[in-house]
mmCIF file with all atom_site columns, C-alpha atoms in Angstrom:
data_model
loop_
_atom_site.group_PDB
_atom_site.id
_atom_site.type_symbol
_atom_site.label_atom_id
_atom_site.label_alt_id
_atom_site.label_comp_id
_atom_site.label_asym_id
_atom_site.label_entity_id
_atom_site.label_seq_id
_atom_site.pdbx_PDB_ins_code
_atom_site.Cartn_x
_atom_site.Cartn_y
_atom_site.Cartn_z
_atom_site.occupancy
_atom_site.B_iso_or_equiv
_atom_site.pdbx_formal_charge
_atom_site.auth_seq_id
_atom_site.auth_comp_id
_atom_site.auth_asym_id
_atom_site.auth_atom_id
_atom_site.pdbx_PDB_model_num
ATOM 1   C CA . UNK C 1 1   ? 36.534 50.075 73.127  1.00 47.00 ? 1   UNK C CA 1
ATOM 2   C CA . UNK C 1 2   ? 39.277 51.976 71.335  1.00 45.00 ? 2   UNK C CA 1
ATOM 3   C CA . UNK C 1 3   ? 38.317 54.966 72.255  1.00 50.00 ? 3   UNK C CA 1
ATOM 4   C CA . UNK C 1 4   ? 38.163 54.576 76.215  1.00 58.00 ? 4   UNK C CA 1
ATOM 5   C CA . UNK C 1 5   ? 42.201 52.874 75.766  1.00 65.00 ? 5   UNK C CA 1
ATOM 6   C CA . UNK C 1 6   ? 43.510 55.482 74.264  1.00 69.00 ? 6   UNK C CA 1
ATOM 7   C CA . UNK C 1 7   ? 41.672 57.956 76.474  1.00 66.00 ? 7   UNK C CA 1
ATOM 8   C CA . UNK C 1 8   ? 43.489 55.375 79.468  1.00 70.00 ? 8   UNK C CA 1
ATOM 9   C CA . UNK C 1 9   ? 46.245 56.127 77.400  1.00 76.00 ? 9   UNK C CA 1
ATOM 10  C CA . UNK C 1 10  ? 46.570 59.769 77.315  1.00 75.00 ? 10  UNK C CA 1
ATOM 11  C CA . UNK C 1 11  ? 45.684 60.190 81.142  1.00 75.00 ? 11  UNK C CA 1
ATOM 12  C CA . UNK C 1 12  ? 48.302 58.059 82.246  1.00 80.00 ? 12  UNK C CA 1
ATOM 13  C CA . UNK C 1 13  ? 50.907 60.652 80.391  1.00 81.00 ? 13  UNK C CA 1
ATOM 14  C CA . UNK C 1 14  ? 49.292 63.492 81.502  1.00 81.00 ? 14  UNK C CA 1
ATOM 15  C CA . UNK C 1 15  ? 49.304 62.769 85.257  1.00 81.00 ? 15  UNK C CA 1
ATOM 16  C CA . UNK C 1 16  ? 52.826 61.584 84.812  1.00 81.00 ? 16  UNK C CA 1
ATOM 17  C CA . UNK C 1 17  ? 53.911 64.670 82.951  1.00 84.00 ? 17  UNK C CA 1
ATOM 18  C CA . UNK C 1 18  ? 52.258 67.039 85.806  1.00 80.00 ? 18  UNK C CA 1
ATOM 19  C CA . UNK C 1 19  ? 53.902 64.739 88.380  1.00 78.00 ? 19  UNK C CA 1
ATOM 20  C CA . UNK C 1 20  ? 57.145 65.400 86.493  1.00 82.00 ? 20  UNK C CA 1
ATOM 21  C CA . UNK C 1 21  ? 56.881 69.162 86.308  1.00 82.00 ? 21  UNK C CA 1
ATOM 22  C CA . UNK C 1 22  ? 56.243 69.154 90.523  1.00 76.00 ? 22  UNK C CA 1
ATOM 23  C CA . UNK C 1 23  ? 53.749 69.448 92.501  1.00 77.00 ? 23  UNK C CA 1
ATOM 24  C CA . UNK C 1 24  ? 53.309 71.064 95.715  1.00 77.00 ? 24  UNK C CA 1
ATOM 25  C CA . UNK C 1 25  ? 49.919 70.491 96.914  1.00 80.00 ? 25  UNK C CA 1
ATOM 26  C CA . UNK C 1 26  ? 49.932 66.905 98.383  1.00 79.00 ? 26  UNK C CA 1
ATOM 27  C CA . UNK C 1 27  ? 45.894 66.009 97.453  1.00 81.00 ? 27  UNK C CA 1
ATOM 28  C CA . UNK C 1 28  ? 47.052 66.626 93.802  1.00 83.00 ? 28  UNK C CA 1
ATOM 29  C CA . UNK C 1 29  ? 49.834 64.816 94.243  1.00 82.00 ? 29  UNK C CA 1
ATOM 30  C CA . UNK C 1 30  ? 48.022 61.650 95.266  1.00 82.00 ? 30  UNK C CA 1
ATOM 31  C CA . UNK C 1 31  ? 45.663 62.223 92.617  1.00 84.00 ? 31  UNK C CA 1
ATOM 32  C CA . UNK C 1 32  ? 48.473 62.295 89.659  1.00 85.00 ? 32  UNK C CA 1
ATOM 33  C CA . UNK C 1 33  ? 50.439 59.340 91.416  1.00 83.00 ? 33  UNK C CA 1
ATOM 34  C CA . UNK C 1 34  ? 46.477 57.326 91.339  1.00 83.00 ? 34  UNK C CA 1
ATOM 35  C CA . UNK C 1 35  ? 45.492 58.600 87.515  1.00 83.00 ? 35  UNK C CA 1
ATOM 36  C CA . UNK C 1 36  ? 49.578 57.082 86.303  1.00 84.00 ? 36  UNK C CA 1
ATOM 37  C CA . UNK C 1 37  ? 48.466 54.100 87.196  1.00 81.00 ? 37  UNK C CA 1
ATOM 38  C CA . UNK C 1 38  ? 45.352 54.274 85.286  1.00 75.00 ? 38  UNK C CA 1
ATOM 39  C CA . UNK C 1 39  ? 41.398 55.590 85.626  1.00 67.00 ? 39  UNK C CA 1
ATOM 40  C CA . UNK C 1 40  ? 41.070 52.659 88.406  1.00 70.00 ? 40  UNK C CA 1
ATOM 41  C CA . UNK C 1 41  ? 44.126 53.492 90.082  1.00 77.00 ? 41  UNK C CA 1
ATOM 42  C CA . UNK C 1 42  ? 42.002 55.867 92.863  1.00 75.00 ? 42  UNK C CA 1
ATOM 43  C CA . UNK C 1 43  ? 39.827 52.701 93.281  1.00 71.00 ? 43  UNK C CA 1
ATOM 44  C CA . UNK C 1 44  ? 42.828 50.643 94.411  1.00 75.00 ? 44  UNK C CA 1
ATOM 45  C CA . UNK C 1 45  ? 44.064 53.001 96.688  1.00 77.00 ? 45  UNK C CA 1
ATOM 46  C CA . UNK C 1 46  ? 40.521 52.603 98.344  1.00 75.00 ? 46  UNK C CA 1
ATOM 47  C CA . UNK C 1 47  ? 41.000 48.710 98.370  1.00 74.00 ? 47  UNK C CA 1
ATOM 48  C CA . UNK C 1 48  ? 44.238 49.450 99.829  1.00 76.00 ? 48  UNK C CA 1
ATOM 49  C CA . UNK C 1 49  ? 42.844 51.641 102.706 1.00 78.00 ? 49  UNK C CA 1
ATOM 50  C CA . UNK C 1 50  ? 39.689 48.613 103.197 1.00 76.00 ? 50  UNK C CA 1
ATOM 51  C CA . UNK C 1 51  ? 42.282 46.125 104.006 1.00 77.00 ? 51  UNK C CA 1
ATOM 52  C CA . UNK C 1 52  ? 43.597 48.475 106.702 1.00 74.00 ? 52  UNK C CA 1
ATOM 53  C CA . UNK C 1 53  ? 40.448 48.749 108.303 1.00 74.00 ? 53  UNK C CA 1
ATOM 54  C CA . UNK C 1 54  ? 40.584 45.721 110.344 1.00 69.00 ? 54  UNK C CA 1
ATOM 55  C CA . UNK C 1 55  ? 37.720 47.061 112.584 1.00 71.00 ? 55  UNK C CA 1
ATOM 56  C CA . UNK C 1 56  ? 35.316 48.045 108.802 1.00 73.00 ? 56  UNK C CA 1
ATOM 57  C CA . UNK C 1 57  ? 34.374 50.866 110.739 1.00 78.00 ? 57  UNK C CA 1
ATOM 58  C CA . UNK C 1 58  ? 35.438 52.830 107.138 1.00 79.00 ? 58  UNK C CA 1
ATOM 59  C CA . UNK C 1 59  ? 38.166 55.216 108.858 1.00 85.00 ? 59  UNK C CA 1
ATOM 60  C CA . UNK C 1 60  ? 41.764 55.302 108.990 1.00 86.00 ? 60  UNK C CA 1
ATOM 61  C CA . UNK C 1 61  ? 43.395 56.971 111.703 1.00 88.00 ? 61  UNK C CA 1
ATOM 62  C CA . UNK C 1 62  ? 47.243 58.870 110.335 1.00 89.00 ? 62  UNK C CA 1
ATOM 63  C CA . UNK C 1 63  ? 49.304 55.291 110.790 1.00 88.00 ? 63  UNK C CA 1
ATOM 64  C CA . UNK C 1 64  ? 46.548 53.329 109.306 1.00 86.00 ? 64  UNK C CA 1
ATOM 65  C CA . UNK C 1 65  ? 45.923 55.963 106.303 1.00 86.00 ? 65  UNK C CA 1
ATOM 66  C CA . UNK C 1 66  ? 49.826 55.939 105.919 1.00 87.00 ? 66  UNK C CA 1
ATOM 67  C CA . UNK C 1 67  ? 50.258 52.055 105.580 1.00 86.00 ? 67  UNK C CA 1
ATOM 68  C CA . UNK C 1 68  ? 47.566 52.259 103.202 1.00 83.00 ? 68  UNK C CA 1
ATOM 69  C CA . UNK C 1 69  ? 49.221 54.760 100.929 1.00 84.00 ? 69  UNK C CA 1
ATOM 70  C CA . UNK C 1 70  ? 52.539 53.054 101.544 1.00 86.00 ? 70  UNK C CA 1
ATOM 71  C CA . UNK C 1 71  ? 51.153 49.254 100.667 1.00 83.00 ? 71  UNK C CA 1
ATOM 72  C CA . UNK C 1 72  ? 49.538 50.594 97.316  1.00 81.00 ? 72  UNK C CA 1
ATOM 73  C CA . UNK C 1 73  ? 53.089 52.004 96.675  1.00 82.00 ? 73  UNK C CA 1
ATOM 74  C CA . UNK C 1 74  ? 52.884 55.143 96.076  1.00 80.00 ? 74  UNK C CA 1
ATOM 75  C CA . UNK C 1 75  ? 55.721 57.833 97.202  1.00 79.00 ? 75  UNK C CA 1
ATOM 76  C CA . UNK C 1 76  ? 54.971 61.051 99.894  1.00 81.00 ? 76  UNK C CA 1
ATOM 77  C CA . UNK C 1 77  ? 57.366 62.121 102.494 1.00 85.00 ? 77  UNK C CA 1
ATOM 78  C CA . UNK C 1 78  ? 55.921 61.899 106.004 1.00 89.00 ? 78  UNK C CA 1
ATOM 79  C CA . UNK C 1 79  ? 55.194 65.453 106.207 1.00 89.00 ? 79  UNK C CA 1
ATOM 80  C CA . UNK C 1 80  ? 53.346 65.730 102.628 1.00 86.00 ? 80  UNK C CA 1
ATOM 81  C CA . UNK C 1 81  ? 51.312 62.470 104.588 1.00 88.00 ? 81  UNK C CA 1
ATOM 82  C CA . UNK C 1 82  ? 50.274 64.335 107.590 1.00 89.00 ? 82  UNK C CA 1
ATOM 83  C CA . UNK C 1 83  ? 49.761 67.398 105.352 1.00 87.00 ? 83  UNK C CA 1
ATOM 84  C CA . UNK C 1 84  ? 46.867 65.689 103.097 1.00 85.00 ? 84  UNK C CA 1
ATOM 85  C CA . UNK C 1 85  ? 45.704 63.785 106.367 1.00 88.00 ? 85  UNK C CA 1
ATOM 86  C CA . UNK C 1 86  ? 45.180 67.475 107.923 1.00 87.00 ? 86  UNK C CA 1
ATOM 87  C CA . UNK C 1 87  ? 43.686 68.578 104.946 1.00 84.00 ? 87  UNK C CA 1
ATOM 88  C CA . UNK C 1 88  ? 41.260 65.777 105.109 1.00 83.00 ? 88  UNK C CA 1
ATOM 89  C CA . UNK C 1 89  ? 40.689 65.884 108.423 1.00 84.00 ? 89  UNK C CA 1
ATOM 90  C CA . UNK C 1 90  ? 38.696 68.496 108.624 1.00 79.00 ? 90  UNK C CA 1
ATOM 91  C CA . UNK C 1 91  ? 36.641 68.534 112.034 1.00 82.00 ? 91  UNK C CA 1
ATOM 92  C CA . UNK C 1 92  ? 39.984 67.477 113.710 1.00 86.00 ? 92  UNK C CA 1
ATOM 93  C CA . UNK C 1 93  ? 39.390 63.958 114.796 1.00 88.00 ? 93  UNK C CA 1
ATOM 94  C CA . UNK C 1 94  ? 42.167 61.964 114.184 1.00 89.00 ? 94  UNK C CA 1
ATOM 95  C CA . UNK C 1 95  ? 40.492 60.053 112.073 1.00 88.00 ? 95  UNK C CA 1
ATOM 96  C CA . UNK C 1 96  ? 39.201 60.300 107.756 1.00 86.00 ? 96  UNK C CA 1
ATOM 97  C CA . UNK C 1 97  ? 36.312 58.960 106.236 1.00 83.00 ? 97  UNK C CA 1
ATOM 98  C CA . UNK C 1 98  ? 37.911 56.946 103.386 1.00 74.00 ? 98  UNK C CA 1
ATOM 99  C CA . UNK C 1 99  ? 35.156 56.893 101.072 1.00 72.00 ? 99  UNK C CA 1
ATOM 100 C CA . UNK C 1 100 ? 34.795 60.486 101.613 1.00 73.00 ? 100 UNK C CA 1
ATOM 101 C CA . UNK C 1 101 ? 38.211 61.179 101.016 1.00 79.00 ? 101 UNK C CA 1
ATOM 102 C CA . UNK C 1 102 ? 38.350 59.156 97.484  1.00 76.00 ? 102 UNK C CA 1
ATOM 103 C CA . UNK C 1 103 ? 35.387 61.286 96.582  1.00 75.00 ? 103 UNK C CA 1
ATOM 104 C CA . UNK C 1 104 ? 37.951 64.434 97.250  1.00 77.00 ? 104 UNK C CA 1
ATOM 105 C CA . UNK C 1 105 ? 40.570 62.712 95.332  1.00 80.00 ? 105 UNK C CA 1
ATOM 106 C CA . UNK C 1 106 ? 38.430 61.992 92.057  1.00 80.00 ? 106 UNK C CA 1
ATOM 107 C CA . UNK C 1 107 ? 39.533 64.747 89.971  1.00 81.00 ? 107 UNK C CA 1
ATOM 108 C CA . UNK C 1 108 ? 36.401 66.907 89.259  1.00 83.00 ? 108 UNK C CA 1
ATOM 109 C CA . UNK C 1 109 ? 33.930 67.265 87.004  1.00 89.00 ? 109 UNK C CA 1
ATOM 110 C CA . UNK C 1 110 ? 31.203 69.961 85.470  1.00 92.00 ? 110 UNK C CA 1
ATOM 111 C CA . UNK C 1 111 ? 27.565 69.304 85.610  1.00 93.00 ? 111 UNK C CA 1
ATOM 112 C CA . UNK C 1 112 ? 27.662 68.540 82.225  1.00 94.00 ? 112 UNK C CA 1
ATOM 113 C CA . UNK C 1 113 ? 30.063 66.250 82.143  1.00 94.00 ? 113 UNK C CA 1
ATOM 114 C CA . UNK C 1 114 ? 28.888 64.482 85.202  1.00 94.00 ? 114 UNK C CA 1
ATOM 115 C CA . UNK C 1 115 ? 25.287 64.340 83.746  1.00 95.00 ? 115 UNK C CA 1
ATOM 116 C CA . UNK C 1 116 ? 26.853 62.214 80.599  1.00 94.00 ? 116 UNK C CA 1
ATOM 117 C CA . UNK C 1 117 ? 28.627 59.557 82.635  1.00 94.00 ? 117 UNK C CA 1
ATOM 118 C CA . UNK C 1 118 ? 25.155 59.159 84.544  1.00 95.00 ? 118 UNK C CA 1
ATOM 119 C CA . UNK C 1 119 ? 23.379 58.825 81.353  1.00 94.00 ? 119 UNK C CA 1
ATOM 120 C CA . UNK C 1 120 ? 25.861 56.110 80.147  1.00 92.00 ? 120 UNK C CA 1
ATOM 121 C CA . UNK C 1 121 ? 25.738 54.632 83.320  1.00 94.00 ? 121 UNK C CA 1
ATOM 122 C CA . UNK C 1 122 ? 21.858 54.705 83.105  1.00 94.00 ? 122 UNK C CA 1
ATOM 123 C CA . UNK C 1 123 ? 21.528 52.859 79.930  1.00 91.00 ? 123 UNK C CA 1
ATOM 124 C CA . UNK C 1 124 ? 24.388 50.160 80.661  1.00 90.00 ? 124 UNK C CA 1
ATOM 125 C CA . UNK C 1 125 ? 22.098 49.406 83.813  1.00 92.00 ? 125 UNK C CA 1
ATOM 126 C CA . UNK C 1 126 ? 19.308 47.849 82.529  1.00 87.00 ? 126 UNK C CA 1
ATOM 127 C CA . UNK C 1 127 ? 18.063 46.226 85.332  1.00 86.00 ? 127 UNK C CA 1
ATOM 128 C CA . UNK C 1 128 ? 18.562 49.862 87.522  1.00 90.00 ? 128 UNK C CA 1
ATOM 129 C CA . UNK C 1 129 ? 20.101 47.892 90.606  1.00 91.00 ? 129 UNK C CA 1
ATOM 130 C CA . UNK C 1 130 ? 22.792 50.506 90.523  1.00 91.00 ? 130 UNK C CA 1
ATOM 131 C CA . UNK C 1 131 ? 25.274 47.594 88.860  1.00 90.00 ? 131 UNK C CA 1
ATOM 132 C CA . UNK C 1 132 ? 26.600 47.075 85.528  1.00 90.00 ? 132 UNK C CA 1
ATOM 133 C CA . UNK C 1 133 ? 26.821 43.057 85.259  1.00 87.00 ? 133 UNK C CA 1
ATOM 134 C CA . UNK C 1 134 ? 26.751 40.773 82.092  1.00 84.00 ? 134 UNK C CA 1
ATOM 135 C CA . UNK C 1 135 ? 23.578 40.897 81.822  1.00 85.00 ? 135 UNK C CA 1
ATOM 136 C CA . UNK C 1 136 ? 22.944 43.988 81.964  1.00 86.00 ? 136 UNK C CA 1
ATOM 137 C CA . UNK C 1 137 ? 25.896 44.345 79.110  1.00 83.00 ? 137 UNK C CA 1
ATOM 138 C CA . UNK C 1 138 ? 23.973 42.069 76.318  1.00 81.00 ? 138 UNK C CA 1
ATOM 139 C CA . UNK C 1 139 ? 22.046 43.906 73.952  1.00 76.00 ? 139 UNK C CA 1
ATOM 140 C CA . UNK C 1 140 ? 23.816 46.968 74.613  1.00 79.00 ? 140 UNK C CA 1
ATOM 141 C CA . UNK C 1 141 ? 27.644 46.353 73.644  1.00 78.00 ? 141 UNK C CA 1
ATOM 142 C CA . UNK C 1 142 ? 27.934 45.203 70.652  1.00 77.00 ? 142 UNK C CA 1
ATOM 143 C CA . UNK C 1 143 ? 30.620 42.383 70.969  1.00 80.00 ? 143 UNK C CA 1
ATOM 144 C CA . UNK C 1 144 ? 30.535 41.523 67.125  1.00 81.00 ? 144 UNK C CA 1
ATOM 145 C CA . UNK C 1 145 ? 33.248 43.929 66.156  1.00 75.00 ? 145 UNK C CA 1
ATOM 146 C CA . UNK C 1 146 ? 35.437 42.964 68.780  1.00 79.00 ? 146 UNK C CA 1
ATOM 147 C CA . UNK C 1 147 ? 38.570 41.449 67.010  1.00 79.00 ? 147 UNK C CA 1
ATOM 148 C CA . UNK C 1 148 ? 38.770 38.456 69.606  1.00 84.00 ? 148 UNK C CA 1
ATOM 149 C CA . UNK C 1 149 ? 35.603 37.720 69.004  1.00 85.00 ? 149 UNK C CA 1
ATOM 150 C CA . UNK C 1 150 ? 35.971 38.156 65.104  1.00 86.00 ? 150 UNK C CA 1
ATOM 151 C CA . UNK C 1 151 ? 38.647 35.516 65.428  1.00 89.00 ? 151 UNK C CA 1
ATOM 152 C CA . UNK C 1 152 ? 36.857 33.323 68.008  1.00 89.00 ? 152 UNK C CA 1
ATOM 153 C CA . UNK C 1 153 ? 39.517 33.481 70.408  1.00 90.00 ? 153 UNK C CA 1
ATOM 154 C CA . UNK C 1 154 ? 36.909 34.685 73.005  1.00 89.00 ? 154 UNK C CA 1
ATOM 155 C CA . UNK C 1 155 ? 32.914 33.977 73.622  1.00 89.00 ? 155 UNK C CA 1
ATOM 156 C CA . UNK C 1 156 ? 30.311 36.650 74.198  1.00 87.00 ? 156 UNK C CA 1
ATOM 157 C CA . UNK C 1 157 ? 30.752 36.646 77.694  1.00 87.00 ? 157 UNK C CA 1
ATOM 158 C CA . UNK C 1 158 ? 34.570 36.890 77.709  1.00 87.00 ? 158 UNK C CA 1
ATOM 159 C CA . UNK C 1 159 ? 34.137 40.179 75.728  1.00 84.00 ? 159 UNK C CA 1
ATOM 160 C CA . UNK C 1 160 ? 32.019 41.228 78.081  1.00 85.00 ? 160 UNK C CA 1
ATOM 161 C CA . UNK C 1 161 ? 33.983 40.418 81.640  1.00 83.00 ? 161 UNK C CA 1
ATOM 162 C CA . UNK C 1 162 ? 37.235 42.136 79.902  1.00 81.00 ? 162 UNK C CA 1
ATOM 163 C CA . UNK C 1 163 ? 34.940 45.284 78.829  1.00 79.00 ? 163 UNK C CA 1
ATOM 164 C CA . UNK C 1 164 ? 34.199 45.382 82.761  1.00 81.00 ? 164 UNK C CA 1
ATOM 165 C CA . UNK C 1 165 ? 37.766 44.398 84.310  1.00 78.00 ? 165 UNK C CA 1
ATOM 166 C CA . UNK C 1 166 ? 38.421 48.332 82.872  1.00 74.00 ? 166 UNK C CA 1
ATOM 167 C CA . UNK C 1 167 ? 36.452 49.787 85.048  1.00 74.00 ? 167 UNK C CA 1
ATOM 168 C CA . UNK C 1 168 ? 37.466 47.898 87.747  1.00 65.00 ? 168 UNK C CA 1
ATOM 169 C CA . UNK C 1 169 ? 40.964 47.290 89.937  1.00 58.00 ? 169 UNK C CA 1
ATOM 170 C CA . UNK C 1 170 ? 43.672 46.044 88.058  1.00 54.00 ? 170 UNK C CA 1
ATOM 171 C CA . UNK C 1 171 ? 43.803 42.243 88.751  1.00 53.00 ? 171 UNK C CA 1
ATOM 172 C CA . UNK C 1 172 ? 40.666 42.368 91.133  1.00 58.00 ? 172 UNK C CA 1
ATOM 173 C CA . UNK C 1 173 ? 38.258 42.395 88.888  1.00 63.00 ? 173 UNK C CA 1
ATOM 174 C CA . UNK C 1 174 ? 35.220 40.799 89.868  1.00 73.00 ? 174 UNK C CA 1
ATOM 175 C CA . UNK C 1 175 ? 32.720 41.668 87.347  1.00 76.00 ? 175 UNK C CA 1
ATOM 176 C CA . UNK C 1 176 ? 30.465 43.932 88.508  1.00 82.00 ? 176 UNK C CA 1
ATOM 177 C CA . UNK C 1 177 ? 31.242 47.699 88.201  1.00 84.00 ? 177 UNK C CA 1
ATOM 178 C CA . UNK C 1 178 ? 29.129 50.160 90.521  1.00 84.00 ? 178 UNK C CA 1
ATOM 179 C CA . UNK C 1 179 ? 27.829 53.567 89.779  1.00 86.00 ? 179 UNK C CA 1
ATOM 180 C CA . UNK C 1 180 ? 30.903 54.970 92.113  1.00 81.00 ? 180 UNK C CA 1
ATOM 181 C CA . UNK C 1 181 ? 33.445 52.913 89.928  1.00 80.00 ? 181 UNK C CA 1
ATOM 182 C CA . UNK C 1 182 ? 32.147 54.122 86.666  1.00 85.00 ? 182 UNK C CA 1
ATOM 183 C CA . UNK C 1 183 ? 32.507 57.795 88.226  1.00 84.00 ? 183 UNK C CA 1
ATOM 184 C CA . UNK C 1 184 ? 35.268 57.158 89.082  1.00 78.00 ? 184 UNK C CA 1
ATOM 185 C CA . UNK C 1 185 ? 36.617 55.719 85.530  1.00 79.00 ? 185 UNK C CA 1
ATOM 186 C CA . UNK C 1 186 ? 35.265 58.459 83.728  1.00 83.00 ? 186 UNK C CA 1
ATOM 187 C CA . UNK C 1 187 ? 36.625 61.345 86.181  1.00 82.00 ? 187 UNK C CA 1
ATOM 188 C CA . UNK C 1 188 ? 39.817 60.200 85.070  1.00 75.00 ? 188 UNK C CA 1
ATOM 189 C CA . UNK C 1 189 ? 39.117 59.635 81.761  1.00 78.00 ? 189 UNK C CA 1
ATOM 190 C CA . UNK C 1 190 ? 37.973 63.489 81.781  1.00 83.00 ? 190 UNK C CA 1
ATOM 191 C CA . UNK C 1 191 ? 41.218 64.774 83.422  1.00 75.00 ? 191 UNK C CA 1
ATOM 192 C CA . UNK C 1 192 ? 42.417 64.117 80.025  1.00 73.00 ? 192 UNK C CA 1
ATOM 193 C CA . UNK C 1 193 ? 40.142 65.985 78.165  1.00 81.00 ? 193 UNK C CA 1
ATOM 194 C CA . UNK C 1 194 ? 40.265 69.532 78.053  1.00 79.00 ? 194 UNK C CA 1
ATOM 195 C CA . UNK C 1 195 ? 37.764 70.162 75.570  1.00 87.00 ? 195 UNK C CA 1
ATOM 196 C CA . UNK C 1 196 ? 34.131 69.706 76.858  1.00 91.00 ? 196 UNK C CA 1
ATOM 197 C CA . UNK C 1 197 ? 32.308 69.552 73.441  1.00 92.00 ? 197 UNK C CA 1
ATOM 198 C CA . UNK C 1 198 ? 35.345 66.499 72.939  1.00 89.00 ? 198 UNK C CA 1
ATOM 199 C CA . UNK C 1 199 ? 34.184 64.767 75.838  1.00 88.00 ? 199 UNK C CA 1
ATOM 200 C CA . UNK C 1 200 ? 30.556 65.508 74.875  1.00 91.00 ? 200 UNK C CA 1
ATOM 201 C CA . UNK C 1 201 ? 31.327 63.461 71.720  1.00 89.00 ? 201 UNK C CA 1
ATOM 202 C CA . UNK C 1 202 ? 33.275 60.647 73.031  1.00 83.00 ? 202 UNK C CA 1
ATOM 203 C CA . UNK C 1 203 ? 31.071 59.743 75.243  1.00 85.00 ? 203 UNK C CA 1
ATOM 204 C CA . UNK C 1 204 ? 27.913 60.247 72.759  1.00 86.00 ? 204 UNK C CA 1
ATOM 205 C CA . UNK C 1 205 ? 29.640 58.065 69.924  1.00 81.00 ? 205 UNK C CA 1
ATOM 206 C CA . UNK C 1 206 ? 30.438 55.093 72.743  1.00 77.00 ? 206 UNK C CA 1
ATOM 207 C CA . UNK C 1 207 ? 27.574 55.273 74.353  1.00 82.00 ? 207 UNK C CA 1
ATOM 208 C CA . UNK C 1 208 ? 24.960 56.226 71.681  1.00 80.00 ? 208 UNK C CA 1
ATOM 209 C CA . UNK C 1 209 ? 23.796 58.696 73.600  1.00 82.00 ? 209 UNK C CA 1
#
């Protein structure tokens, strides 16, 4: 869909403007460094942190949680480190819930908006198993205007799997995309978008809402 690239587009620039202009609070700084690489970028970080946890006991003590951030390759000093690990750590137990803390580092959204990305969500989901597959996709996306498929170049189904690899970690797609990854697409997607009757519209017109 155009519109969702160059919304990918225009995120990209604005986190790496902000990260250009400096800033101070480390969480932020995570989140711009995540939203350069893309609206899936806060989803690989998470990958990053599941291959640390050798145990799958979903939390990172401070050198597990800093191997992770180091391995995805992003760039904090050891102090901004053990300042967002404090920050996250809330109850003081040497140890973070990841999947709690890439809920903190999804930039945020208003009711409104959050009750649109549901409602897309919703209809993609046909089946309601709380996954967006292939299935699900046909006789909702409209594949016919896709120039690939114009040409022939690509079936049905390979319009479809590259229409979900967006919403999913950069080479690790795997064709499904869960209610948490779509959030998470869209809270990026939304960074980008100041305006909420914009955003309103965007996601009306792609959706048919």
């Amino acid at each position: 869909m155009a519109s969702t690239e160059r919304h990918e587009q225009d995120m990209r620039q604005k986190a790496s403007r902000a990260l250009r202009s400096g800033v101070k609070d480390p969480v932020e700084m995570l989140r711009l460094q995540c939203l350069s690489r893309g609206a899936a970028g806060i989803k690989g970080l998470g990958r990053a942190f599941r291959i640390m946890d050798d145990d799958s006991n979903k939390r990172l003590d401070m050198s597990e949680f800093k191997k992770g951030i180091s391995d995805y390759g992003l760039v904090l000093e050891n102090e901004e480190i053990k300042d967002l690990f404090t920050t996250i750590d809330m109850d003081r137990s040497g140890y973070i819930d990841f999947d709690e803390f890439l809920r903190h580092l999804r930039p945020p959204m208003n009711k409104g908006r959050r009750e649109l990305v549901l409602k897309a969500f919703n209809k993609l989901d046909k089946t309601g198993d709380g996954v967006i597959t292939v299935d699900d996709l046909k006789g909702v996306y409209d594949v016919t205007k896709h120039p690939k498929y114009i040409s022939g170049e690509w079936t049905e189904e390979q319009v479809f799997l590259k229409f979900l690899s967006s919403y999913d970690t950069p080479n690790e797609s795997d064709g499904l995309v869960t209610k948490e990854e779509f959030m998470n697409y869209y809270s990026g997607v939304s960074a980008s978008i100041d305006n909420d009757a914009y955003f309103d519209l965007m996601m009306r017109n792609s959706w048919k809402l």
